[in-house]
Short mmCIF file of C-alpha atoms in Angstrom, two decimals:
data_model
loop_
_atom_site.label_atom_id
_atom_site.label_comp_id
_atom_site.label_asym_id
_atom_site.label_seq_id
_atom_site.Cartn_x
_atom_site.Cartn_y
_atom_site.Cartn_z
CA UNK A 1 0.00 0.00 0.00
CA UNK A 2 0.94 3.40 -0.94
CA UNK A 3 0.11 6.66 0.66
CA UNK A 4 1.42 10.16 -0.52
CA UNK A 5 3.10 12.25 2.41
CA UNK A 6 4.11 15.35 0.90
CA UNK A 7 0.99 17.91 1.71
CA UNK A 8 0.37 21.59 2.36
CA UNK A 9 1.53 22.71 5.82
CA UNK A 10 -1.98 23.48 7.97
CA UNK A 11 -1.93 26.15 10.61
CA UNK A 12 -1.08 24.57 13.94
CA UNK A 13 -4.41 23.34 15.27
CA UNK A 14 -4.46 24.79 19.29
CA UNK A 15 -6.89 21.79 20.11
CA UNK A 16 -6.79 19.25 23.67
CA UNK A 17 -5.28 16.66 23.32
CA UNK A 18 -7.50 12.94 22.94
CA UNK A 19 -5.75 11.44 26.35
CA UNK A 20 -4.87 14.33 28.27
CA UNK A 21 -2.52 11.78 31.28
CA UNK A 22 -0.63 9.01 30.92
CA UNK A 23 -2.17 5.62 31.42
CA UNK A 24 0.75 3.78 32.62
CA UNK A 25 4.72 4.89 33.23
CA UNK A 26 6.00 2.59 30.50
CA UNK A 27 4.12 3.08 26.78
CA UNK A 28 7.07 2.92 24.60
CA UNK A 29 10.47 4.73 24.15
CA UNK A 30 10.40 8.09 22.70
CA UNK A 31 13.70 8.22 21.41
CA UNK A 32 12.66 9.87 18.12
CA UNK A 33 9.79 11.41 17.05
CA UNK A 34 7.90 10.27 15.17
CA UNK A 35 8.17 6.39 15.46
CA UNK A 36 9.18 4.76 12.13
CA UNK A 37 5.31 3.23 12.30
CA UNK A 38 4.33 6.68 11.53
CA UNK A 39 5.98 6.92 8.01
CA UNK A 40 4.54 6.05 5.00
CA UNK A 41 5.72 4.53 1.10
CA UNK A 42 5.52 7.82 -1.24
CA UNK A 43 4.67 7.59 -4.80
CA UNK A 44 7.30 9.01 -5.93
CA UNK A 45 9.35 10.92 -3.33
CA UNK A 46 11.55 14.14 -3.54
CA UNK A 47 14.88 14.13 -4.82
CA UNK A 48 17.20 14.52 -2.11
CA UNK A 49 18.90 17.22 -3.83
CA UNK A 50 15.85 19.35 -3.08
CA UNK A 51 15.05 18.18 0.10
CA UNK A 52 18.67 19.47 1.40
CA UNK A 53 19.27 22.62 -1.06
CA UNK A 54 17.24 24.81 2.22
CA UNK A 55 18.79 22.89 4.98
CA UNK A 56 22.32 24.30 7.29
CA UNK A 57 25.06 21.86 5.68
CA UNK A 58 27.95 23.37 7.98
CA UNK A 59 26.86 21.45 11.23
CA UNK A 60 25.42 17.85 9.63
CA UNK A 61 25.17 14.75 12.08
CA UNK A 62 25.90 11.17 10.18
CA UNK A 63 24.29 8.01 10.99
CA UNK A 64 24.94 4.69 10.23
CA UNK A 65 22.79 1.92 10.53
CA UNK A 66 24.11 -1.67 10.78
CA UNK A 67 21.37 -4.30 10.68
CA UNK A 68 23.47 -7.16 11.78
CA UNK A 69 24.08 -8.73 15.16
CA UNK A 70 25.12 -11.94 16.51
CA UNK A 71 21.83 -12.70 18.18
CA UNK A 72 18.65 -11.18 18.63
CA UNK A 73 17.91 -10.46 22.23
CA UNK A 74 14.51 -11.99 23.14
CA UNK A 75 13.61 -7.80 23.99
CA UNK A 76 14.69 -6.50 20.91
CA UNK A 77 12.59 -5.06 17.95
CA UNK A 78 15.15 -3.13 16.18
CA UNK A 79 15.89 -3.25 12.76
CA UNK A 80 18.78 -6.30 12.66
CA UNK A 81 19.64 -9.54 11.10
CA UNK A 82 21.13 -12.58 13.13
CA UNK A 83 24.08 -14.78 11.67
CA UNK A 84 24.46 -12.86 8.31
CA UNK A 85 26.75 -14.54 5.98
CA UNK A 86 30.14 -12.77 4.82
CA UNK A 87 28.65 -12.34 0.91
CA UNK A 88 25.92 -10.53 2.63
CA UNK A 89 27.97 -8.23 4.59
CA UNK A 90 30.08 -7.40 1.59
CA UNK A 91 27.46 -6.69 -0.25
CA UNK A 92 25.38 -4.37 2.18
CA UNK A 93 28.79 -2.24 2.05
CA UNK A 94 28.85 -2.05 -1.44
CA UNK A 95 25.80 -0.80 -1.97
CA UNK A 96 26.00 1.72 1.00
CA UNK A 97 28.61 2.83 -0.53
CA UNK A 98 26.48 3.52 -3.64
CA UNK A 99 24.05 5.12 -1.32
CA UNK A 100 26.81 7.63 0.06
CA UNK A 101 27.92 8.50 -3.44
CA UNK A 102 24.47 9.87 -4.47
CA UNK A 103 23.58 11.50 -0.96
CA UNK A 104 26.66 13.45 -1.30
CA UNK A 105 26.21 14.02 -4.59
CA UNK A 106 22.81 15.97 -3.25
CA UNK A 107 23.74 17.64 -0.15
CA UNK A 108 26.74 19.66 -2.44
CA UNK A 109 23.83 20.20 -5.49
CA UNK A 110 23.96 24.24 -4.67
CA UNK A 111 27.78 24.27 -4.28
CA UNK A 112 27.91 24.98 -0.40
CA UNK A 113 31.02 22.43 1.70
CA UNK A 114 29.38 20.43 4.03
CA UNK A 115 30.59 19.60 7.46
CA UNK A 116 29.61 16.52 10.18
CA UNK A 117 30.38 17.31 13.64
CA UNK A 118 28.39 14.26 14.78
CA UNK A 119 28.89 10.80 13.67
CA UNK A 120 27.19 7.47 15.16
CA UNK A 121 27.45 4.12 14.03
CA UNK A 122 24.61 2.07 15.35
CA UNK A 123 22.19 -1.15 14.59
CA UNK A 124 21.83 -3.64 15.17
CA UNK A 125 25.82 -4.10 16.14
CA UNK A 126 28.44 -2.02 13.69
CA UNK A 127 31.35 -4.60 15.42
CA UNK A 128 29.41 -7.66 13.87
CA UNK A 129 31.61 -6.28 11.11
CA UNK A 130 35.10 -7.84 10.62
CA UNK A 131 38.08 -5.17 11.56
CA UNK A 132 38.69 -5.16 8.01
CA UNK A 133 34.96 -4.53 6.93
CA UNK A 134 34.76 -2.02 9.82
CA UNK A 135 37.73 -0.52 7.70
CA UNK A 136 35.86 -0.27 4.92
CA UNK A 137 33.28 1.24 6.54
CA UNK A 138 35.43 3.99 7.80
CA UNK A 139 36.41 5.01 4.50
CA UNK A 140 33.00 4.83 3.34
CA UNK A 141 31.84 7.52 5.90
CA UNK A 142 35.27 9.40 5.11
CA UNK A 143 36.08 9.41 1.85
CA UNK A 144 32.90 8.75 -0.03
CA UNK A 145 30.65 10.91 2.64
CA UNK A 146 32.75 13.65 3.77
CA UNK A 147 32.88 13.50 7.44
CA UNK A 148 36.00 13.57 9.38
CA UNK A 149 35.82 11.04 11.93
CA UNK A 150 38.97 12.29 13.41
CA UNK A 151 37.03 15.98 14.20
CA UNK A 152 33.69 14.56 14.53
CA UNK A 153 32.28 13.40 18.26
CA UNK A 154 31.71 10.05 16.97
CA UNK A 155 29.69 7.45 18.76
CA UNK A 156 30.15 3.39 17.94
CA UNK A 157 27.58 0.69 19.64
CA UNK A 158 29.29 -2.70 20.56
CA UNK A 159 28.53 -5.78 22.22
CA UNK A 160 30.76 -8.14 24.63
CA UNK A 161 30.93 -11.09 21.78
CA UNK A 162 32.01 -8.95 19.43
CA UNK A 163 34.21 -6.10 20.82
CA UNK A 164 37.60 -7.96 20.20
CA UNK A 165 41.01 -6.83 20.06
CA UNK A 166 41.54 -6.41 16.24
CA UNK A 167 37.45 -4.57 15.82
CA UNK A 168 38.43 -2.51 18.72
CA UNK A 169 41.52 -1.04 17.46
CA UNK A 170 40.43 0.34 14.08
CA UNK A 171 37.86 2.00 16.20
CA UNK A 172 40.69 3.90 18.39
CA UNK A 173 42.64 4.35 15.35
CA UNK A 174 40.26 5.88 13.47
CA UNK A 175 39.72 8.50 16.35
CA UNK A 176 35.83 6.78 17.83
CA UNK A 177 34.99 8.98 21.17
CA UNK A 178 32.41 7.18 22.33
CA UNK A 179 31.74 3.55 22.66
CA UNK A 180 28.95 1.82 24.06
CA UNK A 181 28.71 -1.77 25.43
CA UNK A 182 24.90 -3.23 25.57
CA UNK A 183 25.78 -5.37 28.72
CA UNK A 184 21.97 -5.51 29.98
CA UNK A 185 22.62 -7.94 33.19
CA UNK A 186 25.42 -8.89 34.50
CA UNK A 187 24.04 -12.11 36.32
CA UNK A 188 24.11 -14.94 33.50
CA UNK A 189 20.69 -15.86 34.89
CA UNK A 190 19.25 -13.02 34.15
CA UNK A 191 21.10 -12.91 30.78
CA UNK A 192 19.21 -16.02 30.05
CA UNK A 193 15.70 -14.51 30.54
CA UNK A 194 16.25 -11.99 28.55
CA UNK A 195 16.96 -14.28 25.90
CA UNK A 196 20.82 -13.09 25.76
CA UNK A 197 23.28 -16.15 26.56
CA UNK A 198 26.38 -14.26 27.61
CA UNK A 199 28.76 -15.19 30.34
CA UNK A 200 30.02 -12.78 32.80
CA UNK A 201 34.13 -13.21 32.05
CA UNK A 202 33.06 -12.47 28.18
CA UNK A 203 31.10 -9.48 29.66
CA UNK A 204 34.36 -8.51 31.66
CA UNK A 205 36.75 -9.47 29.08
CA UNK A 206 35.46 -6.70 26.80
CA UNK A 207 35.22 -4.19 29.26
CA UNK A 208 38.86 -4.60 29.79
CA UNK A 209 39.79 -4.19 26.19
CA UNK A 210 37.67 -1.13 26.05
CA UNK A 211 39.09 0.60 28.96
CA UNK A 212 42.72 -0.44 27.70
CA UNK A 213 41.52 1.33 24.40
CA UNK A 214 41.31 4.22 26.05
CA UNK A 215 38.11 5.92 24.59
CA UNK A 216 37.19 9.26 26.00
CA UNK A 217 33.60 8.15 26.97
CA UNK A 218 32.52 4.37 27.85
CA UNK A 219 29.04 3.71 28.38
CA UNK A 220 27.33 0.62 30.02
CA UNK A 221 24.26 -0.44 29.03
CA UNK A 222 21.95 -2.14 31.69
CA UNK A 223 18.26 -2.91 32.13
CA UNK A 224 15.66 -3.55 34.55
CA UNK A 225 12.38 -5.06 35.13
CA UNK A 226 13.97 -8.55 33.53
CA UNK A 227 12.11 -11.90 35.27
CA UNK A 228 13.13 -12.66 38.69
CA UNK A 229 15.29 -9.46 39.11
CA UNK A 230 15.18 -7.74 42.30
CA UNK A 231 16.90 -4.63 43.92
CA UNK A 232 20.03 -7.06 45.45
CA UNK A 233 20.69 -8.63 41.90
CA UNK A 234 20.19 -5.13 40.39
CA UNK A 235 22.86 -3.79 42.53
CA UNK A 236 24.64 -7.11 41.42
CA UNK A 237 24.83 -5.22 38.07
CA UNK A 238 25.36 -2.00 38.91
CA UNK A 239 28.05 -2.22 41.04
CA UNK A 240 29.90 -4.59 38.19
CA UNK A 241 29.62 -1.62 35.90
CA UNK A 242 30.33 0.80 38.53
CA UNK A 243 33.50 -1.41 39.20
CA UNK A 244 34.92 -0.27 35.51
CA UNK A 245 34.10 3.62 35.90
CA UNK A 246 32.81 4.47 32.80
CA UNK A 247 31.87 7.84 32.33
CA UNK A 248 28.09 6.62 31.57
CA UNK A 249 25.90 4.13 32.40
CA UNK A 250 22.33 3.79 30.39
CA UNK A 251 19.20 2.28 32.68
CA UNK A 252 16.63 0.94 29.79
CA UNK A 253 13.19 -0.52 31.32
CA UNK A 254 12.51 -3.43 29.87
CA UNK A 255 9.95 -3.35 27.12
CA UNK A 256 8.19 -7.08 25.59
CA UNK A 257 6.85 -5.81 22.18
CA UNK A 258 5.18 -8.01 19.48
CA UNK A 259 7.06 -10.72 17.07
CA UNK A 260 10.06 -10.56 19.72
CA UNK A 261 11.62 -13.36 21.32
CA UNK A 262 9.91 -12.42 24.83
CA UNK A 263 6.50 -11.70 23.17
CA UNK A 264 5.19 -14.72 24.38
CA UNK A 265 6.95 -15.87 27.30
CA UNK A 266 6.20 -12.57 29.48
CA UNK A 267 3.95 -14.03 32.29
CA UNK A 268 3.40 -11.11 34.75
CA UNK A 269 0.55 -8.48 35.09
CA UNK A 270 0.85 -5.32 33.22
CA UNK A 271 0.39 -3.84 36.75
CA UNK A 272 2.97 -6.16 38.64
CA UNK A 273 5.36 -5.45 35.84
CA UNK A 274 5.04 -1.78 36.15
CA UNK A 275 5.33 -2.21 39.88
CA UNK A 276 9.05 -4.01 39.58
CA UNK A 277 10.23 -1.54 36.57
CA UNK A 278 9.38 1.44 38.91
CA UNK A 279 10.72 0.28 41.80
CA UNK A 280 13.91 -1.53 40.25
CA UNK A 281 13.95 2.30 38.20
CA UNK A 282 13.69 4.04 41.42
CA UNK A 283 16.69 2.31 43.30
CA UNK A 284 18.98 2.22 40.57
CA UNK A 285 18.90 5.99 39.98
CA UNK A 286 19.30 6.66 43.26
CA UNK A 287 22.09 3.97 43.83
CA UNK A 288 23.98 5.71 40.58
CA UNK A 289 23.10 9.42 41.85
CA UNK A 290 24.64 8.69 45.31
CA UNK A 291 28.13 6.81 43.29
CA UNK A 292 28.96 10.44 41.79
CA UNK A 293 26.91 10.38 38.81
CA UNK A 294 24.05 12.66 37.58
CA UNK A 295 20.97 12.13 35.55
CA UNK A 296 20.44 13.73 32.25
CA UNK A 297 17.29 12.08 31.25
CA UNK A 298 15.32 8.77 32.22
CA UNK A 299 18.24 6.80 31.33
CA UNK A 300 20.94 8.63 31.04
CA UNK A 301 23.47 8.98 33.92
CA UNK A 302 27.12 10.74 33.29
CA UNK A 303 29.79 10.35 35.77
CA UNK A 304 30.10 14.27 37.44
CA UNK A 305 32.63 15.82 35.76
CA UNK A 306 32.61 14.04 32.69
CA UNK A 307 31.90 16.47 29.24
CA UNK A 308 29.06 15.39 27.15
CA UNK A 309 30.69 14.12 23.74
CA UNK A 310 29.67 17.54 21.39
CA UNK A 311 30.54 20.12 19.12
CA UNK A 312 31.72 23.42 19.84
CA UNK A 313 28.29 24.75 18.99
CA UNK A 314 27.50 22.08 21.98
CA UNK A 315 25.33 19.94 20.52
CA UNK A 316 25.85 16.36 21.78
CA UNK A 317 25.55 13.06 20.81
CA UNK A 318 22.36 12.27 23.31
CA UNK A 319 19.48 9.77 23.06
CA UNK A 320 17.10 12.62 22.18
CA UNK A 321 19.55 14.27 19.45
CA UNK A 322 17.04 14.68 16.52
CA UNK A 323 17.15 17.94 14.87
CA UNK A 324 16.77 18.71 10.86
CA UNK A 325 21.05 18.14 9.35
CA UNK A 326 20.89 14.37 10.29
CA UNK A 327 21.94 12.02 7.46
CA UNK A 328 21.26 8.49 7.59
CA UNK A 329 22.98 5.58 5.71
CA UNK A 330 22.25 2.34 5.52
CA UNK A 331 18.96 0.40 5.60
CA UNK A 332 16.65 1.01 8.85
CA UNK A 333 18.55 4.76 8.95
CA UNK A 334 16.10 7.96 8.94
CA UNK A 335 17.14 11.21 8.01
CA UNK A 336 15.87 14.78 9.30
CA UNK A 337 15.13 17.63 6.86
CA UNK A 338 13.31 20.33 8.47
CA UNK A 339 10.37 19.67 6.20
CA UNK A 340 10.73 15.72 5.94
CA UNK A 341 11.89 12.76 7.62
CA UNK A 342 12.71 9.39 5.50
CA UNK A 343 14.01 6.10 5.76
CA UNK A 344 13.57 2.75 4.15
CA UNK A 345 11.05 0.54 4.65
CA UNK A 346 10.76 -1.25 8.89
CA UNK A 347 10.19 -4.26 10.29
CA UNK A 348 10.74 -6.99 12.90
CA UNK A 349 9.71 -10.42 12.09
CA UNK A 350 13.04 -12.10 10.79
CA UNK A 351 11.72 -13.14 7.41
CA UNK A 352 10.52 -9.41 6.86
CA UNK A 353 13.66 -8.16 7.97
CA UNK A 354 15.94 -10.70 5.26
CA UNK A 355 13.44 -9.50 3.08
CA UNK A 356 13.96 -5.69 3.35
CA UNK A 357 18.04 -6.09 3.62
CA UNK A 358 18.19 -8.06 0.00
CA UNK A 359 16.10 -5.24 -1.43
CA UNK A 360 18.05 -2.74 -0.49
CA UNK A 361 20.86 -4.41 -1.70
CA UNK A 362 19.51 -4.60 -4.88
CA UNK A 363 18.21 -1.48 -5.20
CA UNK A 364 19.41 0.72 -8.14
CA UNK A 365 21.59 3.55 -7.57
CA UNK A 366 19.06 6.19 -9.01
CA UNK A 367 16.79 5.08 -6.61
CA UNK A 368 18.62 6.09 -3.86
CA UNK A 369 18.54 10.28 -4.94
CA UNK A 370 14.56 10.25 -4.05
CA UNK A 371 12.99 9.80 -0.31
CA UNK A 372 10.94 6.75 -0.20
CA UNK A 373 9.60 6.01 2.69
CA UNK A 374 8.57 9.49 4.82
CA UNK A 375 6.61 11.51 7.02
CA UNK A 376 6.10 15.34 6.46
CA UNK A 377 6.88 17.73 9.31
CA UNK A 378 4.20 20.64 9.78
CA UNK A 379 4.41 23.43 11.75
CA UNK A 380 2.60 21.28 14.69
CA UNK A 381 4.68 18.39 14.58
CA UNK A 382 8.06 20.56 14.55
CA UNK A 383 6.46 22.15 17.92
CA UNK A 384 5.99 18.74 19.28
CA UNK A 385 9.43 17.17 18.28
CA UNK A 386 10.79 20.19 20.00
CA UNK A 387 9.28 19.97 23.26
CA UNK A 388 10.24 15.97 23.11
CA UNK A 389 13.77 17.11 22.48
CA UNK A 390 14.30 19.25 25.47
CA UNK A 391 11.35 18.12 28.28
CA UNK A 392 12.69 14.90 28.69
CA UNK A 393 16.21 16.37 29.11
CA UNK A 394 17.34 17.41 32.61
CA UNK A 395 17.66 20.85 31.13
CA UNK A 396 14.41 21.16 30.46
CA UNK A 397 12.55 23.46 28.09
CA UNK A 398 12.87 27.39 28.39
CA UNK A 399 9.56 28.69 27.15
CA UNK A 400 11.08 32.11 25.41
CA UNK A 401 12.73 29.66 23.32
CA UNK A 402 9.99 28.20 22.55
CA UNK A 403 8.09 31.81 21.95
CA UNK A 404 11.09 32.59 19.77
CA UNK A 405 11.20 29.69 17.57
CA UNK A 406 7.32 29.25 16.90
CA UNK A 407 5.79 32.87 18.02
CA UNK A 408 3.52 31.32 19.54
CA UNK A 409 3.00 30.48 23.59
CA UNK A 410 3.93 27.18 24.61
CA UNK A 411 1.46 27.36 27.61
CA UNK A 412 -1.34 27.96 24.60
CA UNK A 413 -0.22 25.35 21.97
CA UNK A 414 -0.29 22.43 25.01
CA UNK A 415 -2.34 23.68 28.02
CA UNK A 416 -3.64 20.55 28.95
CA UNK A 417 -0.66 18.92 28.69
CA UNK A 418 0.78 21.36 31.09
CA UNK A 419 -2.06 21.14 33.44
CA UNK A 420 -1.85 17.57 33.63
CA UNK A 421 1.63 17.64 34.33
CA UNK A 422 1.75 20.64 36.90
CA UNK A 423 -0.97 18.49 38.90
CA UNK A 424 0.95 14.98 39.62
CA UNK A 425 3.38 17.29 40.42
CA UNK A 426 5.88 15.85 37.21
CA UNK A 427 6.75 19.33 35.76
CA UNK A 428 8.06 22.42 38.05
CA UNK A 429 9.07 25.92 36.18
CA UNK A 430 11.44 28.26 37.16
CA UNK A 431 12.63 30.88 35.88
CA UNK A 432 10.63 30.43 32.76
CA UNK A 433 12.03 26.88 32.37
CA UNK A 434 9.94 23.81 32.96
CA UNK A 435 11.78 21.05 33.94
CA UNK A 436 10.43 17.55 34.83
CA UNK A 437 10.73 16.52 38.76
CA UNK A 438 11.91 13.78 40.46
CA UNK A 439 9.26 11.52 39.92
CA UNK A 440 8.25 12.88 36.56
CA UNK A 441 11.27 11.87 34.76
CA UNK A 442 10.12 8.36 36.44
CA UNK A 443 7.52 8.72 34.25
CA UNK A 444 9.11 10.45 31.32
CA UNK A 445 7.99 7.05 28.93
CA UNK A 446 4.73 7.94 29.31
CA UNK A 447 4.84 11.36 29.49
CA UNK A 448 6.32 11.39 25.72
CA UNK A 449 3.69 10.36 23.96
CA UNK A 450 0.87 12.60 25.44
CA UNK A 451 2.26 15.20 22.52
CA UNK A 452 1.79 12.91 19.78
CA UNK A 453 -0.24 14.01 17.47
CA UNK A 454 -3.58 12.54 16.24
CA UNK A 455 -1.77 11.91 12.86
CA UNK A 456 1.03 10.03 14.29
CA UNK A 457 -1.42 8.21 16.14
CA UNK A 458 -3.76 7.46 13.72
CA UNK A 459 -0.47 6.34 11.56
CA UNK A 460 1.17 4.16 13.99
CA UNK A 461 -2.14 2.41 15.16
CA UNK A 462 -2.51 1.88 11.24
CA UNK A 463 0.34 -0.31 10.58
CA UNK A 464 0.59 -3.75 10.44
CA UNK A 465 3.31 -5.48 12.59
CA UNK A 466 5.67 -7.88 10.45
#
C-alpha cells in the first residue's frame, strides 16, 4: 500500500489533546519522534537534492545503521539480522557505498562544503563487522561521505561477543569517542531470561579491552524489570559496571513488544510489571546518583565531571539528538530535513527483515537520490518534536525559546498537557524553564507520547506489525 506524504503545511491546530494523562509509566520509548510506524511509502518521493538545497550543511550529524548482530535479544525489535553470511555483509557495504555516493552528490547540489560534527554508528551491532569490513566502513563515511571522523564526536555501539582486540583497534585508530557496550545484566541468569546467553568473564573481558583502548567516553548499558530481578541482583549489576568507571551508564526498562523473542513468554501483570520496573527504576537511579553520577534524562546517567561528547556549537551526541542536518545511511537509517523525515522501509519479524536487507541491496543507484519512505513535518509536529527534544532532558525546556522559535506560547499550543503535568506534580518551572521533577522523569515514557499528534497516532495504530 501506498500513501502520498508530501501535503500543504496546515496552521497549527491549538486543540486538547485525545488522552490528556498518561495511562501507565512505561508506553514505549520516545527516542525519536515520530516512530518509524508513523511513516509512509511515497509515490514518488523528492529528490534529495531538493530536500537538502534549504537545509544548514555546515553542522550535519551522520548516521549509520548496521542491521546485523550476533543474536537477537529476546527484547529487541530493532531493525537487525542474526548470523548474516560474509557475501551478505560485503554486499550491504557495497551498496552503502552507492548510497553515500548519491547523498553526497545531493547535499553539495547548490555548491555549499558540508561539514559533520556528529557521527554514530549504530544497529543492530556495527562490530558484527570484521576489523577489516569495519575498515571499509570507515572510509566509506570518510572518503565517499565527507565526514572527518577524526574531528567529529563520533559514537560506535558494541557488544561483549564482538568487541575484540583487532574490531576494537580500528575504532581507536580511526579517532571513535564514544563507545557503548549493551551489557543488559550482569548475572548470567538473568542474561538467560532476557533471551541473551552471555557469560560474565566475556562481559568482563570486553570491558577490559575497552578501557585499555582508552576511549574518551565508555558507556554501560543495563536494564531492569527482567524476570526474577530484584533490587540485590540489580545492585549485582550496577556495582559490576560501577567497578569499571565508565563515564556513563544507560538504565533501559525493559519493554516485551510483538514478534520478539519475549512476546510470548512474558507471564506477569501489566500492573505487577510496572510495579518491579518502577521500583527496580527508582533504586537504581538513586544507587547511581549517590556513586557520583548525575541524571540527564530517564536513562541517562554521566559520571560528574565528565563532558558530554559535542561540538563546539555544543550539541551532543544524546538519546534525544534529533534535529533537521541528520543524514542516515544504511537500511533502517532515517534522516531529518526540516520539512521531511525518510528512511527505508521497517520491520521486525526475521523473514521481513531478510526480506527488506536483499532489497536494499539490490536497489538501483538512481533510486537512492529520491525519499521513499517518509513523514512530512508541519508546523505542529516541529512544535511537538521540539518539546520531546528538550522536556525529557534534565535541562528542560525554556519557554522564550519556545516563543522565539514558533511565536507562539507554549502554555497555549499544550495547556492541557501542562495542566496535567503541573498536577501529579511531574513538571516544576522556574525561571521560565519547565523542567520535569523527580518523579516525573520516572515517568518520562509515558509522558512522551501525550504530545503525539492525532496523525502520528492514527499512523502508527494503522500499521501492520511484520
Amino acid at each position: 500500500m501506498t500513501q502520498p506524504v508530501l501535503l500543504p503545511t496546515p496552521a497549527f491546530p491549538h486543540v486538547a489533546p485525545t488522552r490528556p494523562e498518561p495511562e501507565t509509566p512505561y508506553e514505549q520509548y520516545v527516542y525519536a519522534y515520530p516512530h518509524q510506524k508513523a511513516y509512509r511509502l511515497l509515490e514518488n518521493g523528492p529528490l534529495l537534492s531538493e530536500l537538502w538545497a534549504g537545509e544548514r550543511l555546515d553542522a550535519l550529524s551522520l548516521y549509520v545503521h548496521i542491521p546485523f548482530c550476533e543474536m537477537r535479544c529476546g527484547f529487541c525489535n530493532l531493525f537487525t539480522r542474526t548470523g548474516a553470511p560474509e557475501e551478505v555483509t560485503r554486499d550491504f557495504l557495497g551498496t552503502l557505498e552507492r548510497q553515500a555516493r548519491v547523498t553526497r552528490e545531493a547535499l553539495e547540489a547548490k555548491g555549499e562544503p558540508i561539514r559533520f560534527h556528529l557521527a554514530a554508528f549504530g544497529g543492530g551491532t556495527p562490530t558484527y563487522l570484521t576489523a577489516d569490513e569495519l575498515t571499509r566502513l570507515c572510509d566509506i563515511s570518510e572518503h565517499i561521505m565527507g565526514a572527518d571522523l577524526r574531528t567529529a564526536s563520533w559514537s560506535v555501539e558494541t557488544s561483549p561477543a564482538t568487541a575484540t582486540a583487532d574490531r576494537i583497534a580500528v575504532l581507536a585508530q580511526r579517532g571513535a569517542t564514544r563507545l557503548s557496550i549493551g551489557v543488559q545484566s550482569f548475572i548470567d541468569e538473568e542474561a538467560r531470561a532476557a533471551v541473551r546467553p552471555q557469560k560474565r568473564e566475556e562481559v568482563e573481558a570486553a570491558l577490559a579491552r575497552l578501557k585499555e583502548a582508552g576511549f574518551p567516553i565508555l558507556n554501560i548499558d543495563l536494564i531492569y524489570g527482567i524476570d526474577g530481578q530484584t533490587e540485590r541482583t540489580f545492585k549485582v549489576s550496577l556495582d559490576a559496571a560501577l567497578a569499571w568507571q565508565p563515564e556513563e551508564i544507560y538504565l533501559y526498562p525493559l519493554y516485551v513488544r510483538p514478534l520478539t523473542g519475549l512476546s510470548s513468554r512474558h507471564a506477569k501483570t501489566l500492573q505487577e510489571w510496572n510495579d518491579q520496573r518502577l521500583r527496580l527504576y527508582r533504586y537504581g537511579r538513586d544507587h547511581l546518583l549517590s556513586a557520583g553520577y548525575e541524571q540527564t534524562s530517564m536513562r541517562v546517567f554521566r559520571r560528574i565531571g565528565t563532558a558530554a561528547v559535542e561540538d563546539t556549537d555544543g550539541s551532543s551526541i544524546s538519546e534525544y539528538n534529533q534535529q533537521a542536518g541528520m543524514v542516515g545511511l544504511g537500511v533502517g537509517a532515517r534522516s531529518f530535513t526540516t520539512d521531511l523525515h525518510y528512511t527505508t522501509d521497517y520491520a521486525v519479524a526475521v523473514p521481513e527483515v531478510r526480506r527488506i536487507i536483499d532489497d536494499y541491496i539490490a536497489t538501483p543507484t538512481e533510486r537512492f537520490r529520491r525519499a521513499q519512505w517518509a513523514f512530512a513535518m508541519d508546523a505542529g509536529e516541529r512544535r511537538r518534536m521540539y518539546i520531546l527534544q528538550h522536556l525529557l532532558e534534565s535541562t528542560g525546556l525554556r519557554t522564550a525559546d519556545y516563543e522565539h522559535q514558533f511565536v507562539t506560547r507554549f502554555e497555549d499550543d499544550f495547556g492541557p498537557q501542562l495542566d496535567a503535568l503541573l498536577k501529579r506534580n511531574w513538571l516544576r518551572e522556574k525561571d521560565g524553564v519547565l523542567t520535569l521533577t523527580l518523579e516525573g522523569m520516572a515517568w518520562a515514557d509515558g509522558i512522551g507520547p501525550l504530545f503525539f499528534s492525532d496523525r502520528v497516532r492514527t499512523n502508527m495504530s494503522a500499521y501492520q506489525d511484520r
